[in-house]
Coordinates of N, CA, C and O in Angstrom, one line a residue:
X1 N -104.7 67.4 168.6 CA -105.4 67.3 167.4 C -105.0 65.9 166.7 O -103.8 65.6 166.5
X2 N -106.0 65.3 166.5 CA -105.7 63.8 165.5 C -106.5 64.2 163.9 O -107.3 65.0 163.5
X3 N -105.6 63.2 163.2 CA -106.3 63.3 161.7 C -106.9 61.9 161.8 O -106.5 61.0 162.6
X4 N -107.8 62.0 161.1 CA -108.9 60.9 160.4 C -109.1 60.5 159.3 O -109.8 61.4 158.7
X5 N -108.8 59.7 158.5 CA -109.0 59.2 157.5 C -110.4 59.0 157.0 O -110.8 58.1 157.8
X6 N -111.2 59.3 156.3 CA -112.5 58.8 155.7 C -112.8 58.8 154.3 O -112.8 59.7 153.5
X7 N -113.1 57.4 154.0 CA -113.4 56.8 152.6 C -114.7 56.7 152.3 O -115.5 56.0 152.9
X8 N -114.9 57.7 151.1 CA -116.3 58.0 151.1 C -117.0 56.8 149.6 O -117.5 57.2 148.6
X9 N -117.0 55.6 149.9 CA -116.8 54.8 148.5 C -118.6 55.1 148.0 O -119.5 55.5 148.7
X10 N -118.7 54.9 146.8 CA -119.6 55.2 145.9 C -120.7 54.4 146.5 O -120.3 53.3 146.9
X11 N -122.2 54.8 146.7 CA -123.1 54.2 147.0 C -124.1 54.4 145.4 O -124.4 53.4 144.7
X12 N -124.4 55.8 145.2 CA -125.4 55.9 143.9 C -124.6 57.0 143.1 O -124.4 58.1 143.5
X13 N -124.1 56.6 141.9 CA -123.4 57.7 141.0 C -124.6 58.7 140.4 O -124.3 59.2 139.4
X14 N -125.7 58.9 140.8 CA -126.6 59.4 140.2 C -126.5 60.9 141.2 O -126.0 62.0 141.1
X15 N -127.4 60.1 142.3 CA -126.9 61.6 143.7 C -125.7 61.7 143.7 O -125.5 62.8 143.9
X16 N -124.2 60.9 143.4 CA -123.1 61.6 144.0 C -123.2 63.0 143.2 O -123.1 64.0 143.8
X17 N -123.4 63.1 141.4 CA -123.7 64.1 140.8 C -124.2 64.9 141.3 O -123.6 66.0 141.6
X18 N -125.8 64.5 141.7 CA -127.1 65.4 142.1 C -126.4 66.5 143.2 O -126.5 67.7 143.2
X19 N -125.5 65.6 144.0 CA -125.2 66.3 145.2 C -123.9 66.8 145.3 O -123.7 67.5 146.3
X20 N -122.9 66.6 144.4 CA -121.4 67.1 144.3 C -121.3 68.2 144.7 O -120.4 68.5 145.5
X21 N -122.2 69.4 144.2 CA -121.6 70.8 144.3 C -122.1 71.2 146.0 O -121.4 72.1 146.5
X22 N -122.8 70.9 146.5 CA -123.1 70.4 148.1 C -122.5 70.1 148.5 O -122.4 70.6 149.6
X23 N -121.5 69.1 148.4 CA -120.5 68.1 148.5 C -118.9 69.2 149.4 O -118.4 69.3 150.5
X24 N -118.7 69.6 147.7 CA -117.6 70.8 147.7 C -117.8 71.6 148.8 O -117.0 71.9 149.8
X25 N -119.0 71.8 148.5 CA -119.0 73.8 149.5 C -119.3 73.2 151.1 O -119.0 73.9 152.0
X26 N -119.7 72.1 151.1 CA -119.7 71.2 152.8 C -118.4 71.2 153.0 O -118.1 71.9 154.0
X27 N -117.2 70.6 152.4 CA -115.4 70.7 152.4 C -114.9 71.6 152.3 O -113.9 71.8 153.0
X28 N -115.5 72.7 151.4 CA -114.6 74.5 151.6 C -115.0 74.7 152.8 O -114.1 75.0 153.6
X29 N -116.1 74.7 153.3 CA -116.7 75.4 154.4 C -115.6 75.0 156.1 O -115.3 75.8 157.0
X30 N -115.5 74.0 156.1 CA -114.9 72.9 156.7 C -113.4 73.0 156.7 O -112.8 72.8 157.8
X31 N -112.4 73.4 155.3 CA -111.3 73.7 155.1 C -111.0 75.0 155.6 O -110.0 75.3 156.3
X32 N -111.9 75.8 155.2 CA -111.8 76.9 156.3 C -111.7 77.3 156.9 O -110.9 78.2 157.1
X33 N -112.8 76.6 157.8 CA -112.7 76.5 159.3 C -111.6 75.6 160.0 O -111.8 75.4 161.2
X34 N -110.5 74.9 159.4 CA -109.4 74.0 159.8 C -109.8 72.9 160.0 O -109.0 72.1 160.5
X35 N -111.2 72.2 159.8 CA -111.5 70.9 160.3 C -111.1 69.6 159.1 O -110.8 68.4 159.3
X36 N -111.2 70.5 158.0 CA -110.5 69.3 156.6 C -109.3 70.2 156.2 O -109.0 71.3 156.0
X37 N -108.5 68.8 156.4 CA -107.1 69.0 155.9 C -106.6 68.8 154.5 O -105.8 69.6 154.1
X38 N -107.2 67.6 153.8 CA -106.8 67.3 152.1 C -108.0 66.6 151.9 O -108.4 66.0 152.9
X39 N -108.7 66.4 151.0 CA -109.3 65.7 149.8 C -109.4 65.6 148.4 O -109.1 66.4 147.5
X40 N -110.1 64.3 148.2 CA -109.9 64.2 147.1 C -110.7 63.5 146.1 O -111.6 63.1 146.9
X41 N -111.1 63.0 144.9 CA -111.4 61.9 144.7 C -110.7 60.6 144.2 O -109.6 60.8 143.9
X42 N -111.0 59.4 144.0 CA -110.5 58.6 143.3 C -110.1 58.3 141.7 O -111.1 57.7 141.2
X43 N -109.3 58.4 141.0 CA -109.6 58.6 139.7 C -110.3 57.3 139.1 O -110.9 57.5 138.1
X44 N -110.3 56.0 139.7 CA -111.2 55.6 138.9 C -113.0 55.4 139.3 O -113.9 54.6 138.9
X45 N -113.0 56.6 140.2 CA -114.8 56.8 140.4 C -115.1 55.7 141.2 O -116.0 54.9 140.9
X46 N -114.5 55.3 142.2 CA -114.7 54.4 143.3 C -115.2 54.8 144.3 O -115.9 54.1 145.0
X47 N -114.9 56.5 144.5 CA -115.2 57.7 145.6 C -114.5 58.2 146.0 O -113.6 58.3 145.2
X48 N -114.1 59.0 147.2 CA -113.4 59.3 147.7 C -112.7 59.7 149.3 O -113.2 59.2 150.3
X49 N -111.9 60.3 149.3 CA -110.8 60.7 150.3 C -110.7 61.8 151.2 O -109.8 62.6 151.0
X50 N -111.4 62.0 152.4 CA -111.3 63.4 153.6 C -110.4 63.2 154.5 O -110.5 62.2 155.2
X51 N -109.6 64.0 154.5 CA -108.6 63.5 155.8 C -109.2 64.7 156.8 O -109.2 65.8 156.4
X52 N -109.8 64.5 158.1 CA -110.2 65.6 158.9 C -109.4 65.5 159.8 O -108.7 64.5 159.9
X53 N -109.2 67.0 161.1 CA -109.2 66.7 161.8 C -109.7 67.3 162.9 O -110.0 68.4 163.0
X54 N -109.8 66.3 163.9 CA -110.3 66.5 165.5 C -109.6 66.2 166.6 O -108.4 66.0 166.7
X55 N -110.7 66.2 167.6 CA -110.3 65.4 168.8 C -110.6 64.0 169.0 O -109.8 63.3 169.6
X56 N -111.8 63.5 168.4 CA -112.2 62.3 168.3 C -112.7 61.7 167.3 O -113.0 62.4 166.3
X57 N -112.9 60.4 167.4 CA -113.7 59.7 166.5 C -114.8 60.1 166.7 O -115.4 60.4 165.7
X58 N -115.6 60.4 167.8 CA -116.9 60.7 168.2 C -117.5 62.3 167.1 O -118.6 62.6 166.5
X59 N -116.5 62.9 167.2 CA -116.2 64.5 167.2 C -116.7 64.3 165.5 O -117.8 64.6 165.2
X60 N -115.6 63.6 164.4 CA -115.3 63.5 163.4 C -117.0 62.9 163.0 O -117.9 63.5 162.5
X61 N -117.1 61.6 163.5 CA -118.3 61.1 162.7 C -119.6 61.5 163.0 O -120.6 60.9 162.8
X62 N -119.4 63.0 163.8 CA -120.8 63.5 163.8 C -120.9 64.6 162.2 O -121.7 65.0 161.4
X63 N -119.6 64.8 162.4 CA -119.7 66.2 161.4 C -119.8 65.1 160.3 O -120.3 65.7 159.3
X64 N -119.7 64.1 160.2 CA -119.2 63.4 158.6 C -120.7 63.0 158.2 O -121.1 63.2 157.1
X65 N -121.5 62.4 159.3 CA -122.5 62.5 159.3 C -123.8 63.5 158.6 O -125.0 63.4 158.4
X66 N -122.7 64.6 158.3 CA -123.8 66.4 158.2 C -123.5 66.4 156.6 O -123.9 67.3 155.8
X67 N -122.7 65.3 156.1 CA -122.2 65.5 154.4 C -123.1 65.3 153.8 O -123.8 64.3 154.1
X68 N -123.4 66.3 152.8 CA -124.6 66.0 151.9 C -124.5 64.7 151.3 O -125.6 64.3 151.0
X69 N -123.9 64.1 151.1 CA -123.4 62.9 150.2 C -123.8 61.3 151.3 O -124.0 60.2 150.9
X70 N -123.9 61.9 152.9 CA -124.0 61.0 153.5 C -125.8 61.3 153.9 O -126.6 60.4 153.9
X71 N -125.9 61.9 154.0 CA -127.1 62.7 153.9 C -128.2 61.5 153.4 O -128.7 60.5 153.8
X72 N -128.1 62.5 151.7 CA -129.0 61.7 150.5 C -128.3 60.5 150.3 O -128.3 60.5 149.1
X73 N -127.8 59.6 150.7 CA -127.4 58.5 150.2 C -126.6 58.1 149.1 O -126.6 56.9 148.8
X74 N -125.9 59.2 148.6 CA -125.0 59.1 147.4 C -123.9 58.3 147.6 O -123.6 57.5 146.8
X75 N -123.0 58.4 148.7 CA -121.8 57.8 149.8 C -122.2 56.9 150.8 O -123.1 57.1 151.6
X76 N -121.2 55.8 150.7 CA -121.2 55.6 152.2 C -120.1 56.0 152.8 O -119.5 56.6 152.0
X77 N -119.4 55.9 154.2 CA -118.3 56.5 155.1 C -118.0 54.9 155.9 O -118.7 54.0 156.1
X78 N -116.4 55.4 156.2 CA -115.5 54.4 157.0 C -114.4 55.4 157.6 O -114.0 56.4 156.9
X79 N -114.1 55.2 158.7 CA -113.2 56.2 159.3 C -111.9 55.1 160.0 O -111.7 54.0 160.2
X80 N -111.4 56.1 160.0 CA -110.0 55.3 160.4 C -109.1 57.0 160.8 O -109.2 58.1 160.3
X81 N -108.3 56.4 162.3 CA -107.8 57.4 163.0 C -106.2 57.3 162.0 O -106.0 56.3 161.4
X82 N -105.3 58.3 161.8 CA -104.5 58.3 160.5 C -103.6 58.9 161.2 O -103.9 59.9 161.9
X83 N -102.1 58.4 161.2 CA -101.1 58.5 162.1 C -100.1 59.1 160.9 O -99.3 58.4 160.4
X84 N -100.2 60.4 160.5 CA -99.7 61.0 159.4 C -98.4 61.2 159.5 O -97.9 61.7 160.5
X85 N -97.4 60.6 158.3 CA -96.1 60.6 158.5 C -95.8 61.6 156.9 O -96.5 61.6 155.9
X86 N -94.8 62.2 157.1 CA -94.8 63.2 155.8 C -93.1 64.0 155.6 O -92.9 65.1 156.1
X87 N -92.4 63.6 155.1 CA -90.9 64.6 155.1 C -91.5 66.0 154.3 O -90.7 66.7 153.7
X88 N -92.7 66.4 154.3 CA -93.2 67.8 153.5 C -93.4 68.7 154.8 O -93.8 68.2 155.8
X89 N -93.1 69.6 154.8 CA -94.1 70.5 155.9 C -95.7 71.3 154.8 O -95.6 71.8 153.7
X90 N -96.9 71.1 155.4 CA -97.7 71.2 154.3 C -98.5 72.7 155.2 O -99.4 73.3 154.6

């Protein structure tokens, strides 16, 4: 299993609204099922933060693809493979 970094930076603050609560329940659904590990947003509304994880880049940017936010156009996405270092056990 690898984690992935993905930065979801603001495209339209209008849909990120329209579509937030879509947003959530796409990440509960997903946390759930073990594929999202942490998120978050940015506090100054820049966007935000999915850490997932997979087996691939391939794997990762189909599902990220299925976000409502990438969807309607509210977000855009950048991925980055994330070599997590941490003295927590989480």
């Amino acid at each position: 299993m690898k984690y992935f970094a993905v930065f979801l930076p603001m495209k339209d603050q209008e849909k990120s609204s329209t579509f937030r609560n879509d947003h959530l329940n796409f990440l509960s659904d997903l946390r759930n099922k073990g594929t999202v590990f942490m998120n978050g947003k940015f506090s100054d509304g820049a966007g935000g933060l999915v850490i997932y994880t997979g087996d691939s880049l391939e794997e990762v940017t189909k599902i990220v693809k299925t976000d409502p936010y990438i969807i309607h156009g509210a977000r855009d996405y950048e991925i980055h493979e994330w070599e997590m270092v941490s003295n927590h056990n989480f």
